[in-house]
Amino acid sequence: MANGAIVAVSFGVGDIHVKERCLDALLADVGDAFQDFAVREAWTSSFLRKKMAREGYMYPSLEELLGELSEAGYEDVVVMPTHLTPGEEFQKKILPAAEAFADSFVSLQVMEPVFTVKRAEDFAFLTDDVLGLSGLAEDEDMVFMGHGSPHQHNPAYELLQQYADSRGWRVHIGVVEPEDYPNKADVLQRLAGRGVRKVYLRPLLLAGGNHASHDLAGDSPESWKSVLQEAGFAVRCSTKGLGEYAAFRELYVQKLSKLINCSNHA
């Protein structure tokens, strides 16, 4: 598309190597799939933008990048959130920024996050391959640690658990935000109630950054790994973000394709 740009907007990640494996891999896939668009990147976390700037890596805010694209004469812009769910970052940072620049382009569209669902069955696009369930041992259950929302309940994780149960998957979903649910204590109770003894602990996060290395797999007594081990579970961990899996990155390409094709035929 002439004068078209795709803006991948992320929370950000504080480890450049994790970024390369997750976010950069996604940007490369999007660039390959949509060669008529310029692909640009913005971050919503001012803390992480400042941290990475001190290390020599500069990432604009969404407002800054939309301003640059407008000044450069881009006409058609698609904002692609890499946030998994339409939680607080999406509602309070991405949507208001897009609305503020709505009149700066001929077309400005915002893609819904990949886990935008209203019912459990809306997760039917998820498959064993997308979630990497083939990596489970015969006597092992998968525990996914997502983010959750600190100030309001994010129902996507409950609905994902319902969908996993309907598929008969040995999968248990929790969130790191203690005020949201199902949280760590909820997951422990669920595992104990089902007689699970061995778990494979993984991040339900696009980028396996600080949450994965510390909250999930860290050695502190409060980490999910430590708490599970203390409760008597045999635990193995992966800190690989979902963005390291090509099948998961393809969800973004598919969702973008539907949005762009719909607008082209409108």
PDB file of C-alpha atoms in Angstrom:
ATOM      1  CA  MET A   1       0.000   0.000   0.000  1.00  0.00           C
ATOM      2  CA  ALA A   2       1.453   3.358  -1.014  1.00  0.00           C
ATOM      3  CA  ASN A   3       2.219   5.563   1.962  1.00  0.00           C
ATOM      4  CA  GLY A   4       1.212   2.802   4.361  1.00  0.00           C
ATOM      5  CA  ALA A   5       2.785   1.974   7.714  1.00  0.00           C
ATOM      6  CA  ILE A   6       2.284  -0.720  10.326  1.00  0.00           C
ATOM      7  CA  VAL A   7       3.119   0.401  13.849  1.00  0.00           C
ATOM      8  CA  ALA A   8       3.958  -2.449  16.204  1.00  0.00           C
ATOM      9  CA  VAL A   9       3.370  -1.044  19.673  1.00  0.00           C
ATOM     10  CA  SER A  10       4.682  -2.997  22.653  1.00  0.00           C
ATOM     11  CA  PHE A  11       5.015  -2.448  26.370  1.00  0.00           C
ATOM     12  CA  GLY A  12       8.754  -2.879  25.837  1.00  0.00           C
ATOM     13  CA  VAL A  13      11.389  -5.236  27.175  1.00  0.00           C
ATOM     14  CA  GLY A  14      14.510  -4.456  29.196  1.00  0.00           C
ATOM     15  CA  ASP A  15      16.778  -7.129  27.678  1.00  0.00           C
ATOM     16  CA  ILE A  16      17.947  -6.516  24.120  1.00  0.00           C
ATOM     17  CA  HIS A  17      18.567 -10.227  23.526  1.00  0.00           C
ATOM     18  CA  VAL A  18      15.019 -11.132  24.565  1.00  0.00           C
ATOM     19  CA  LYS A  19      13.763  -8.325  22.330  1.00  0.00           C
ATOM     20  CA  GLU A  20      15.658  -9.739  19.369  1.00  0.00           C
ATOM     21  CA  ARG A  21      14.211 -13.215  19.860  1.00  0.00           C
ATOM     22  CA  CYS A  22      10.608 -12.080  20.407  1.00  0.00           C
ATOM     23  CA  LEU A  23       9.711  -8.587  19.244  1.00  0.00           C
ATOM     24  CA  ASP A  24      12.262  -8.340  16.433  1.00  0.00           C
ATOM     25  CA  ALA A  25      11.264 -11.781  15.164  1.00  0.00           C
ATOM     26  CA  LEU A  26       7.639 -10.624  15.030  1.00  0.00           C
ATOM     27  CA  LEU A  27       8.575  -7.398  13.227  1.00  0.00           C
ATOM     28  CA  ALA A  28      10.503  -9.427  10.653  1.00  0.00           C
ATOM     29  CA  ASP A  29       7.519 -11.716  10.037  1.00  0.00           C
ATOM     30  CA  VAL A  30       5.198  -8.734   9.649  1.00  0.00           C
ATOM     31  CA  GLY A  31       7.631  -7.063   7.260  1.00  0.00           C
ATOM     32  CA  ASP A  32       7.835 -10.204   5.135  1.00  0.00           C
ATOM     33  CA  ALA A  33       4.053 -10.572   5.017  1.00  0.00           C
ATOM     34  CA  PHE A  34       3.260  -6.917   4.270  1.00  0.00           C
ATOM     35  CA  GLN A  35       6.015  -5.701   1.990  1.00  0.00           C
ATOM     36  CA  ASP A  36       4.013  -2.701   0.781  1.00  0.00           C
ATOM     37  CA  PHE A  37       4.027  -1.247   4.294  1.00  0.00           C
ATOM     38  CA  ALA A  38       6.774   0.357   6.297  1.00  0.00           C
ATOM     39  CA  VAL A  39       7.021  -1.434   9.660  1.00  0.00           C
ATOM     40  CA  ARG A  40       7.844   0.762  12.639  1.00  0.00           C
ATOM     41  CA  GLU A  41       8.027   0.183  16.397  1.00  0.00           C
ATOM     42  CA  ALA A  42       6.818   2.090  19.473  1.00  0.00           C
ATOM     43  CA  TRP A  43       6.788   1.295  23.212  1.00  0.00           C
ATOM     44  CA  THR A  44       4.199   2.276  25.807  1.00  0.00           C
ATOM     45  CA  SER A  45       6.458   1.954  28.874  1.00  0.00           C
ATOM     46  CA  SER A  46       8.281   5.229  29.570  1.00  0.00           C
ATOM     47  CA  PHE A  47      10.387   3.416  32.196  1.00  0.00           C
ATOM     48  CA  LEU A  48      11.674   0.885  29.664  1.00  0.00           C
ATOM     49  CA  ARG A  49      12.192   3.524  26.971  1.00  0.00           C
ATOM     50  CA  LYS A  50      14.397   5.476  29.392  1.00  0.00           C
ATOM     51  CA  LYS A  51      16.231   2.348  30.547  1.00  0.00           C
ATOM     52  CA  MET A  52      17.049   1.247  27.014  1.00  0.00           C
ATOM     53  CA  ALA A  53      17.983   4.808  25.985  1.00  0.00           C
ATOM     54  CA  ARG A  54      20.693   4.733  28.666  1.00  0.00           C
ATOM     55  CA  GLU A  55      22.018   1.612  26.927  1.00  0.00           C
ATOM     56  CA  GLY A  56      21.923   3.305  23.528  1.00  0.00           C
ATOM     57  CA  TYR A  57      18.640   1.909  22.210  1.00  0.00           C
ATOM     58  CA  MET A  58      16.003   4.497  21.305  1.00  0.00           C
ATOM     59  CA  TYR A  59      12.315   3.622  21.027  1.00  0.00           C
ATOM     60  CA  PRO A  60       9.621   6.266  20.561  1.00  0.00           C
ATOM     61  CA  SER A  61       6.289   6.438  22.321  1.00  0.00           C
ATOM     62  CA  LEU A  62       3.239   5.759  20.187  1.00  0.00           C
ATOM     63  CA  GLU A  63       2.389   9.472  20.151  1.00  0.00           C
ATOM     64  CA  GLU A  64       5.896  10.392  19.023  1.00  0.00           C
ATOM     65  CA  LEU A  65       5.896   7.819  16.245  1.00  0.00           C
ATOM     66  CA  LEU A  66       2.438   8.725  14.958  1.00  0.00           C
ATOM     67  CA  GLY A  67       3.556  12.353  14.849  1.00  0.00           C
ATOM     68  CA  GLU A  68       6.643  11.401  12.842  1.00  0.00           C
ATOM     69  CA  LEU A  69       4.601   9.335  10.382  1.00  0.00           C
ATOM     70  CA  SER A  70       2.127  12.176   9.903  1.00  0.00           C
ATOM     71  CA  GLU A  71       4.912  14.660   9.218  1.00  0.00           C
ATOM     72  CA  ALA A  72       6.524  12.207   6.796  1.00  0.00           C
ATOM     73  CA  GLY A  73       3.332  12.074   4.753  1.00  0.00           C
ATOM     74  CA  TYR A  74       2.087   8.594   5.507  1.00  0.00           C
ATOM     75  CA  GLU A  75      -1.596   8.277   4.714  1.00  0.00           C
ATOM     76  CA  ASP A  76      -2.647   4.801   5.881  1.00  0.00           C
ATOM     77  CA  VAL A  77      -1.519   3.549   9.287  1.00  0.00           C
ATOM     78  CA  VAL A  78      -2.345   0.315  11.095  1.00  0.00           C
ATOM     79  CA  VAL A  79      -1.491   0.122  14.791  1.00  0.00           C
ATOM     80  CA  MET A  80      -0.673  -3.458  15.829  1.00  0.00           C
ATOM     81  CA  PRO A  81      -0.541  -3.945  19.611  1.00  0.00           C
ATOM     82  CA  THR A  82       1.755  -6.767  20.648  1.00  0.00           C
ATOM     83  CA  HIS A  83       0.026  -6.789  24.071  1.00  0.00           C
ATOM     84  CA  LEU A  84      -1.810 -10.112  24.268  1.00  0.00           C
ATOM     85  CA  THR A  85      -5.050  -8.810  25.775  1.00  0.00           C
ATOM     86  CA  PRO A  86      -7.109  -5.596  25.616  1.00  0.00           C
ATOM     87  CA  GLY A  87      -6.077  -4.700  29.164  1.00  0.00           C
ATOM     88  CA  GLU A  88      -5.095  -1.414  30.785  1.00  0.00           C
ATOM     89  CA  GLU A  89      -2.124  -0.638  28.504  1.00  0.00           C
ATOM     90  CA  PHE A  90      -4.339  -1.061  25.465  1.00  0.00           C
ATOM     91  CA  GLN A  91      -7.298   0.844  26.887  1.00  0.00           C
ATOM     92  CA  LYS A  92      -5.398   3.710  28.531  1.00  0.00           C
ATOM     93  CA  LYS A  93      -2.377   4.219  26.281  1.00  0.00           C
ATOM     94  CA  ILE A  94      -2.918   2.794  22.808  1.00  0.00           C
ATOM     95  CA  LEU A  95      -6.539   3.704  22.102  1.00  0.00           C
ATOM     96  CA  PRO A  96      -6.256   7.321  23.370  1.00  0.00           C
ATOM     97  CA  ALA A  97      -3.074   7.910  21.341  1.00  0.00           C
ATOM     98  CA  ALA A  98      -4.703   6.528  18.195  1.00  0.00           C
ATOM     99  CA  GLU A  99      -7.799   8.652  18.763  1.00  0.00           C
ATOM    100  CA  ALA A 100      -5.678  11.780  19.158  1.00  0.00           C
ATOM    101  CA  PHE A 101      -4.119  11.193  15.720  1.00  0.00           C
ATOM    102  CA  ALA A 102      -7.251   9.933  13.953  1.00  0.00           C
ATOM    103  CA  ASP A 103      -7.481  13.087  11.798  1.00  0.00           C
ATOM    104  CA  SER A 104      -3.780  13.081  10.923  1.00  0.00           C
ATOM    105  CA  PHE A 105      -4.088  10.289   8.355  1.00  0.00           C
ATOM    106  CA  VAL A 106      -6.435   9.256   5.578  1.00  0.00           C
ATOM    107  CA  SER A 107      -6.898   6.007   7.495  1.00  0.00           C
ATOM    108  CA  LEU A 108      -5.801   5.012  11.008  1.00  0.00           C
ATOM    109  CA  GLN A 109      -6.842   1.554  12.195  1.00  0.00           C
ATOM    110  CA  VAL A 110      -6.082  -0.230  15.455  1.00  0.00           C
ATOM    111  CA  MET A 111      -5.848  -4.017  15.434  1.00  0.00           C
ATOM    112  CA  GLU A 112      -7.419  -5.768  18.417  1.00  0.00           C
ATOM    113  CA  PRO A 113      -4.932  -7.690  20.610  1.00  0.00           C
ATOM    114  CA  VAL A 114      -4.676 -11.385  19.707  1.00  0.00           C
ATOM    115  CA  PHE A 115      -6.455 -12.488  22.909  1.00  0.00           C
ATOM    116  CA  THR A 116      -9.500 -10.259  22.398  1.00  0.00           C
ATOM    117  CA  VAL A 117     -12.383 -12.606  23.230  1.00  0.00           C
ATOM    118  CA  LYS A 118     -15.881 -12.442  24.709  1.00  0.00           C
ATOM    119  CA  ARG A 119     -16.436 -16.165  25.227  1.00  0.00           C
ATOM    120  CA  ALA A 120     -14.213 -19.164  25.870  1.00  0.00           C
ATOM    121  CA  GLU A 121     -14.998 -20.616  22.450  1.00  0.00           C
ATOM    122  CA  ASP A 122     -13.519 -17.502  20.833  1.00  0.00           C
ATOM    123  CA  PHE A 123     -10.126 -19.050  21.594  1.00  0.00           C
ATOM    124  CA  ALA A 124     -10.724 -21.686  18.917  1.00  0.00           C
ATOM    125  CA  PHE A 125      -7.843 -20.186  16.901  1.00  0.00           C
ATOM    126  CA  LEU A 126      -5.431 -21.639  19.470  1.00  0.00           C
ATOM    127  CA  THR A 127      -4.004 -25.062  18.703  1.00  0.00           C
ATOM    128  CA  ASP A 128      -1.565 -27.439  20.352  1.00  0.00           C
ATOM    129  CA  ASP A 129       1.150 -26.156  18.007  1.00  0.00           C
ATOM    130  CA  VAL A 130       0.498 -22.487  18.739  1.00  0.00           C
ATOM    131  CA  LEU A 131       0.809 -23.092  22.487  1.00  0.00           C
ATOM    132  CA  GLY A 132       3.652 -25.619  22.167  1.00  0.00           C
ATOM    133  CA  LEU A 133       1.799 -28.333  24.069  1.00  0.00           C
ATOM    134  CA  SER A 134       3.734 -31.065  22.291  1.00  0.00           C
ATOM    135  CA  GLY A 135       6.610 -30.292  24.651  1.00  0.00           C
ATOM    136  CA  LEU A 136       4.748 -31.812  27.590  1.00  0.00           C
ATOM    137  CA  ALA A 137       5.982 -35.076  29.086  1.00  0.00           C
ATOM    138  CA  GLU A 138       3.453 -37.882  29.567  1.00  0.00           C
ATOM    139  CA  ASP A 139       3.039 -37.316  33.317  1.00  0.00           C
ATOM    140  CA  GLU A 140       3.337 -33.529  33.251  1.00  0.00           C
ATOM    141  CA  ASP A 141       0.909 -30.578  33.222  1.00  0.00           C
ATOM    142  CA  MET A 142       1.544 -27.137  31.735  1.00  0.00           C
ATOM    143  CA  VAL A 143       1.330 -24.028  33.909  1.00  0.00           C
ATOM    144  CA  PHE A 144       1.215 -20.728  32.017  1.00  0.00           C
ATOM    145  CA  MET A 145       1.955 -17.471  33.833  1.00  0.00           C
ATOM    146  CA  GLY A 146       0.344 -14.462  32.158  1.00  0.00           C
ATOM    147  CA  HIS A 147       0.342 -10.833  33.219  1.00  0.00           C
ATOM    148  CA  GLY A 148      -3.138  -9.869  34.348  1.00  0.00           C
ATOM    149  CA  SER A 149      -4.262  -6.353  35.258  1.00  0.00           C
ATOM    150  CA  PRO A 150      -3.302  -4.558  38.482  1.00  0.00           C
ATOM    151  CA  HIS A 151      -6.402  -2.376  38.824  1.00  0.00           C
ATOM    152  CA  GLN A 152      -9.220  -4.261  37.108  1.00  0.00           C
ATOM    153  CA  HIS A 153     -10.005  -7.898  36.448  1.00  0.00           C
ATOM    154  CA  ASN A 154      -8.860  -9.123  33.032  1.00  0.00           C
ATOM    155  CA  PRO A 155     -11.262 -11.933  32.044  1.00  0.00           C
ATOM    156  CA  ALA A 156      -9.186 -13.223  29.117  1.00  0.00           C
ATOM    157  CA  TYR A 157      -7.203 -15.617  31.320  1.00  0.00           C
ATOM    158  CA  GLU A 158     -10.311 -17.151  32.916  1.00  0.00           C
ATOM    159  CA  LEU A 159     -11.818 -17.648  29.466  1.00  0.00           C
ATOM    160  CA  LEU A 160      -8.594 -19.203  28.208  1.00  0.00           C
ATOM    161  CA  GLN A 161      -8.676 -21.638  31.125  1.00  0.00           C
ATOM    162  CA  GLN A 162     -12.263 -22.532  30.263  1.00  0.00           C
ATOM    163  CA  TYR A 163     -11.281 -23.146  26.649  1.00  0.00           C
ATOM    164  CA  ALA A 164      -8.269 -25.275  27.653  1.00  0.00           C
ATOM    165  CA  ASP A 165     -10.537 -27.357  29.900  1.00  0.00           C
ATOM    166  CA  SER A 166     -13.063 -27.807  27.094  1.00  0.00           C
ATOM    167  CA  ARG A 167     -10.254 -29.179  24.912  1.00  0.00           C
ATOM    168  CA  GLY A 168      -9.081 -31.533  27.623  1.00  0.00           C
ATOM    169  CA  TRP A 169      -5.644 -29.923  27.711  1.00  0.00           C
ATOM    170  CA  ARG A 170      -3.520 -30.450  30.821  1.00  0.00           C
ATOM    171  CA  VAL A 171      -3.049 -26.686  31.037  1.00  0.00           C
ATOM    172  CA  HIS A 172      -3.418 -24.312  33.979  1.00  0.00           C
ATOM    173  CA  ILE A 173      -3.538 -20.524  33.550  1.00  0.00           C
ATOM    174  CA  GLY A 174      -2.511 -17.932  36.122  1.00  0.00           C
ATOM    175  CA  VAL A 175      -1.470 -14.285  36.239  1.00  0.00           C
ATOM    176  CA  VAL A 176       1.433 -12.569  37.959  1.00  0.00           C
ATOM    177  CA  GLU A 177      -0.617  -9.583  39.171  1.00  0.00           C
ATOM    178  CA  PRO A 178      -1.644 -10.612  42.715  1.00  0.00           C
ATOM    179  CA  GLU A 179      -4.783  -8.426  42.666  1.00  0.00           C
ATOM    180  CA  ASP A 180      -6.096 -10.168  39.540  1.00  0.00           C
ATOM    181  CA  TYR A 181      -7.160 -13.782  39.205  1.00  0.00           C
ATOM    182  CA  PRO A 182      -6.576 -16.640  38.686  1.00  0.00           C
ATOM    183  CA  ASN A 183      -3.354 -15.781  40.544  1.00  0.00           C
ATOM    184  CA  LYS A 184      -0.551 -17.907  41.942  1.00  0.00           C
ATOM    185  CA  ALA A 185      -2.595 -19.104  44.913  1.00  0.00           C
ATOM    186  CA  ASP A 186      -5.519 -20.018  42.638  1.00  0.00           C
ATOM    187  CA  VAL A 187      -3.220 -22.086  40.411  1.00  0.00           C
ATOM    188  CA  LEU A 188      -1.734 -23.906  43.410  1.00  0.00           C
ATOM    189  CA  GLN A 189      -5.205 -24.791  44.646  1.00  0.00           C
ATOM    190  CA  ARG A 190      -6.254 -26.011  41.202  1.00  0.00           C
ATOM    191  CA  LEU A 191      -3.150 -28.179  40.793  1.00  0.00           C
ATOM    192  CA  ALA A 192      -3.535 -29.723  44.241  1.00  0.00           C
ATOM    193  CA  GLY A 193      -7.217 -30.408  43.655  1.00  0.00           C
ATOM    194  CA  ARG A 194      -6.415 -32.302  40.457  1.00  0.00           C
ATOM    195  CA  GLY A 195      -3.605 -34.360  41.938  1.00  0.00           C
ATOM    196  CA  VAL A 196      -0.930 -32.887  39.678  1.00  0.00           C
ATOM    197  CA  ARG A 197       2.651 -33.640  40.743  1.00  0.00           C
ATOM    198  CA  LYS A 198       4.838 -32.500  37.835  1.00  0.00           C
ATOM    199  CA  VAL A 199       4.538 -29.174  36.023  1.00  0.00           C
ATOM    200  CA  TYR A 200       6.159 -27.450  33.077  1.00  0.00           C
ATOM    201  CA  LEU A 201       6.134 -23.732  33.900  1.00  0.00           C
ATOM    202  CA  ARG A 202       6.115 -21.240  31.020  1.00  0.00           C
ATOM    203  CA  PRO A 203       5.365 -17.543  30.454  1.00  0.00           C
ATOM    204  CA  LEU A 204       2.111 -16.629  28.713  1.00  0.00           C
ATOM    205  CA  LEU A 205       3.848 -13.469  27.539  1.00  0.00           C
ATOM    206  CA  LEU A 206       4.999 -12.408  24.094  1.00  0.00           C
ATOM    207  CA  ALA A 207       8.471 -11.491  25.379  1.00  0.00           C
ATOM    208  CA  GLY A 208      10.044 -13.521  28.168  1.00  0.00           C
ATOM    209  CA  GLY A 209      11.691 -10.590  29.934  1.00  0.00           C
ATOM    210  CA  ASN A 210      11.863  -9.673  33.620  1.00  0.00           C
ATOM    211  CA  HIS A 211       8.590 -11.375  34.524  1.00  0.00           C
ATOM    212  CA  ALA A 212       9.840 -14.656  33.078  1.00  0.00           C
ATOM    213  CA  SER A 213      13.366 -14.548  34.539  1.00  0.00           C
ATOM    214  CA  HIS A 214      12.360 -13.284  38.001  1.00  0.00           C
ATOM    215  CA  ASP A 215       8.648 -13.749  38.767  1.00  0.00           C
ATOM    216  CA  LEU A 216       8.408 -17.112  37.011  1.00  0.00           C
ATOM    217  CA  ALA A 217      11.807 -18.815  37.146  1.00  0.00           C
ATOM    218  CA  GLY A 218      13.756 -16.744  39.675  1.00  0.00           C
ATOM    219  CA  ASP A 219      15.368 -18.128  42.816  1.00  0.00           C
ATOM    220  CA  SER A 220      13.561 -15.823  45.244  1.00  0.00           C
ATOM    221  CA  PRO A 221      11.130 -17.527  47.662  1.00  0.00           C
ATOM    222  CA  GLU A 222       8.224 -15.653  46.006  1.00  0.00           C
ATOM    223  CA  SER A 223       8.849 -16.823  42.434  1.00  0.00           C
ATOM    224  CA  TRP A 224       6.356 -19.231  40.905  1.00  0.00           C
ATOM    225  CA  LYS A 225       9.067 -21.870  40.551  1.00  0.00           C
ATOM    226  CA  SER A 226      10.053 -21.610  44.220  1.00  0.00           C
ATOM    227  CA  VAL A 227       6.467 -21.590  45.492  1.00  0.00           C
ATOM    228  CA  LEU A 228       5.556 -24.627  43.405  1.00  0.00           C
ATOM    229  CA  GLN A 229       8.652 -26.516  44.508  1.00  0.00           C
ATOM    230  CA  GLU A 230       7.988 -25.622  48.142  1.00  0.00           C
ATOM    231  CA  ALA A 231       4.476 -27.032  47.714  1.00  0.00           C
ATOM    232  CA  GLY A 232       5.967 -30.343  46.600  1.00  0.00           C
ATOM    233  CA  PHE A 233       5.669 -30.117  42.831  1.00  0.00           C
ATOM    234  CA  ALA A 234       8.425 -31.235  40.486  1.00  0.00           C
ATOM    235  CA  VAL A 235       9.020 -28.189  38.278  1.00  0.00           C
ATOM    236  CA  ARG A 236      10.842 -27.529  35.059  1.00  0.00           C
ATOM    237  CA  CYS A 237      10.816 -24.039  33.577  1.00  0.00           C
ATOM    238  CA  SER A 238      11.114 -22.261  30.276  1.00  0.00           C
ATOM    239  CA  THR A 239      11.556 -18.494  30.063  1.00  0.00           C
ATOM    240  CA  LYS A 240      10.972 -18.396  26.298  1.00  0.00           C
ATOM    241  CA  GLY A 241       8.351 -15.836  25.356  1.00  0.00           C
ATOM    242  CA  LEU A 242       5.577 -16.787  22.965  1.00  0.00           C
ATOM    243  CA  GLY A 243       7.213 -14.524  20.394  1.00  0.00           C
ATOM    244  CA  GLU A 244       9.985 -17.086  20.012  1.00  0.00           C
ATOM    245  CA  TYR A 245       7.503 -19.499  18.436  1.00  0.00           C
ATOM    246  CA  ALA A 246       6.786 -18.957  14.728  1.00  0.00           C
ATOM    247  CA  ALA A 247       3.313 -20.494  15.056  1.00  0.00           C
ATOM    248  CA  PHE A 248       2.373 -17.908  17.679  1.00  0.00           C
ATOM    249  CA  ARG A 249       3.785 -14.991  15.692  1.00  0.00           C
ATOM    250  CA  GLU A 250       1.615 -16.123  12.791  1.00  0.00           C
ATOM    251  CA  LEU A 251      -1.471 -15.168  14.843  1.00  0.00           C
ATOM    252  CA  TYR A 252      -0.465 -11.525  14.459  1.00  0.00           C
ATOM    253  CA  VAL A 253       0.042 -11.854  10.716  1.00  0.00           C
ATOM    254  CA  GLN A 254      -3.361 -13.518  10.320  1.00  0.00           C
ATOM    255  CA  LYS A 255      -5.135 -10.861  12.384  1.00  0.00           C
ATOM    256  CA  LEU A 256      -3.430  -8.060  10.470  1.00  0.00           C
ATOM    257  CA  SER A 257      -4.367  -9.699   7.149  1.00  0.00           C
ATOM    258  CA  LYS A 258      -8.049  -9.792   8.100  1.00  0.00           C
ATOM    259  CA  LEU A 259      -8.036  -6.150   9.193  1.00  0.00           C
ATOM    260  CA  ILE A 260      -6.176  -4.861   6.141  1.00  0.00           C
ATOM    261  CA  ASN A 261      -8.151  -6.968   3.660  1.00  0.00           C
ATOM    262  CA  CYS A 262     -11.448  -5.877   5.194  1.00  0.00           C
ATOM    263  CA  SER A 263     -10.487  -2.220   4.914  1.00  0.00           C
ATOM    264  CA  ASN A 264      -9.343  -2.685   1.322  1.00  0.00           C
ATOM    265  CA  HIS A 265     -12.727  -4.159   0.378  1.00  0.00           C
ATOM    266  CA  ALA A 266     -14.820  -1.729   2.397  1.00  0.00           C
TER     267      ALA A 266
END
